Amino acid sequence: MAMRITRRRLLEAAGTAAVAGTLPGLSGTALAQDAESHGLSTFGELALPPDFPHFAYVNPKAPKGGMLTVQIKRGGGNQSFDTFNTLNTYVLQGDGAAGMDACFDSLMASSGDEPGSLYGLLAKSVAVSPDKLTYRFRLRPEAKFHDGSRVTARDAAFSMNILKAKGHPSYRLLLNELVSSEAEGDDILVVKLSPKRGRDLHLVVAGLPVFSEKYWSTRDFTASTLEPPLGSGAYKVGRLEQGRFIEFERVPDYWAKDLPVNVGTNNFDRVRWEYFRDRQVAFEAFKAGAITFQEEFTSRIWATGYDFPALHEGKVKKEALPKTEPVGSQGWIYNIRREKFADPRIREALGLAFDFEWTRKTIMFGSFERMTSYFENSDSKASGKPSAEEIALLEPWRGKVPDEVFGEPFLPPVSDGSGSDRALLRKADEMLRAAGCKRDGNVMKLPNGQPFEIEFLDSNPALQPHTQPFQANLKRLGINATSRLVDPAQYQRRLDQFDFDIISMALSGGSIPSDTLSIVYGSEAAKTRGSRNVAGIASPAIDAMIETIGQAKTYAECVVAAKCLDRLLRAGRYWIPMWWNDEEWLAYWDMYDRPATKPKYSSGAPGIWWYDAEKAKRIGKA
């Protein structure tokens, strides 16, 4: 929830955080009263009753008002961190603006206390067929778009169908097993799923944005546009300047403001997203008060930058909060579609040249831990030898996957901290030679005789201090490693076309793994232009584990399959893992207040905070 004004989107930046499940105890497809539920949950009953007043972690009496100014730190779909040129974030075309999901409601909304639970928003209730393949959503008659027109089941059906047909590749892949979405009148939406569907799909569907069919009937859904779209959410687009900032205005007569899922949220009158290509420039904007809330990711700035008058005077607050949720994954990602990276021995050898211990000590001020797993800080992280339950899933793949999968999971080496560990570089050289590379003077040549050259592609120089010493070690191995910084639009085009050697990427994590992981690691995604499977991973064993995750009936079954997936991914050497932080670093101008309790799985900042006029007056920000 951090850095987000709404809670309801299941499709995260990297497309890996969606969760789903089954709803036991429902029978029949008719919308009889006793067959309806006020929500959906993953593995069991909903924690909250139908008449719950609000989520426990909000302040139901939070005042409305004021302004929040932030910078985009997480993205999804076609969003860029550096610029924007379209307000349609649900297609491949263009660089999407931050914050647009606040303009659209979904059928149901999630809770920060319950992973994999949804409660009614546009939909008052849902009934599920015994085979869990048909979902009948009853829409609220009071649901309205911002122009006053009613949100109907036809709008919801249109939205699902157009996302499946013309949406961003992440949506198209997710909705593969959506058989049909049809309206039975204004208030009943019938969604049918394929028997091959994963456990997740019905919750993914319930979390999709709902668009106006009438609005889009005269517009090209796939095109870039700066025309504010018609939505039904708590906010609508206000002022904007392409590539520089976009503001959202709270809708004062928002139709759903008093629903339990919205009470105590959406408290700011205006939310403004500022764009900066340079992190230091963005930080200067925060120091000056142009940005009022900051989630910090740069250790150098956290350690040394917060030494300015406003902080010493108490006008700015700085907090490090324990991180309770899974952290996802972050690393340098190989494009294994390229011949030079086809051999996992070569990929492992390159990783030996990155000296994390030196980087942590010298560049990151002793902060961060080495990332070793694709599921850090979660139950799904593999450790030790596989359990009997894991072996049962992995056994059919023996001889088809690395033997390592059946032993201890791969861990990146610990260096001597010198910055250029000779023992590790010697090992890397030996591995390269074993893979068919040859040294010709100061040049390492690939098995095909070509000089080994690697380009690190990025659109932002923030990681250059970390990357350059790594590249220096690669050059000691005879590999010509260089960086290329391009503008955000070119970067996105090259990413969409898989036109790169190595990129850096961070993917968000989810509390309950789901088969939406196929967007990032599945074989179908590997060949889908614009997908999040930038590495090009295409492994039947990995596909099978993702499918098993999606079919799991209990959390325990899901975790076992996720641990197997972790072992397979780590054995594949598809990345050079970076680092992760066990704290959430927040800084903000002291003009906000927040509830006494926080959600179990996030800090809640700033989505459930509110503007405090008295505090703002005291620091001269009223």
XYZ file of C-alpha atoms in Angstrom, residues 71-91 93-104 224-229 237-248 272-275:
55
model
C 7.198 10.848 -6.731
C 6.516 7.600 -8.565
C 8.540 4.773 -6.977
C 6.565 1.761 -8.233
C 5.049 1.198 -11.630
C 2.971 -1.269 -13.593
C 1.692 -1.753 -17.104
C 3.258 0.862 -19.378
C 4.277 3.266 -16.598
C 7.731 4.840 -16.596
C 9.580 6.235 -13.592
C 10.979 9.163 -15.543
C 8.205 10.600 -17.690
C 4.670 10.166 -18.988
C 2.930 10.898 -22.274
C -0.377 9.059 -21.914
C -3.168 8.695 -19.369
C -4.022 5.189 -20.533
C -1.870 2.924 -18.348
C -3.640 -0.279 -19.354
C -2.144 -0.777 -22.822
C 1.473 2.080 -26.158
C 3.173 5.064 -24.486
C 4.568 5.894 -21.054
C 1.682 5.876 -18.605
C 1.126 8.495 -15.914
C 1.389 7.618 -12.236
C -1.697 7.371 -10.049
C -4.253 6.641 -12.752
C -5.734 3.639 -10.918
C -7.254 6.069 -8.407
C -9.694 7.107 -11.149
C -11.237 3.655 -11.572
C -1.809 7.091 -26.309
C -3.903 9.992 -25.051
C -3.695 12.935 -22.667
C -7.470 13.251 -22.512
C -8.565 12.462 -18.947
C -10.601 9.242 -19.154
C -7.422 13.871 -13.283
C -6.775 17.535 -12.556
C -3.945 19.719 -13.784
C -1.028 18.124 -15.592
C 2.061 19.023 -17.576
C 3.271 16.179 -19.768
C 6.375 14.536 -18.364
C 6.596 16.898 -15.376
C 3.607 16.467 -13.048
C 0.048 15.228 -12.817
C -2.538 16.101 -10.170
C -5.615 14.192 -9.067
C 0.232 15.377 -7.071
C 2.864 13.173 -8.709
C 6.132 14.909 -9.607
C 8.585 13.526 -12.175
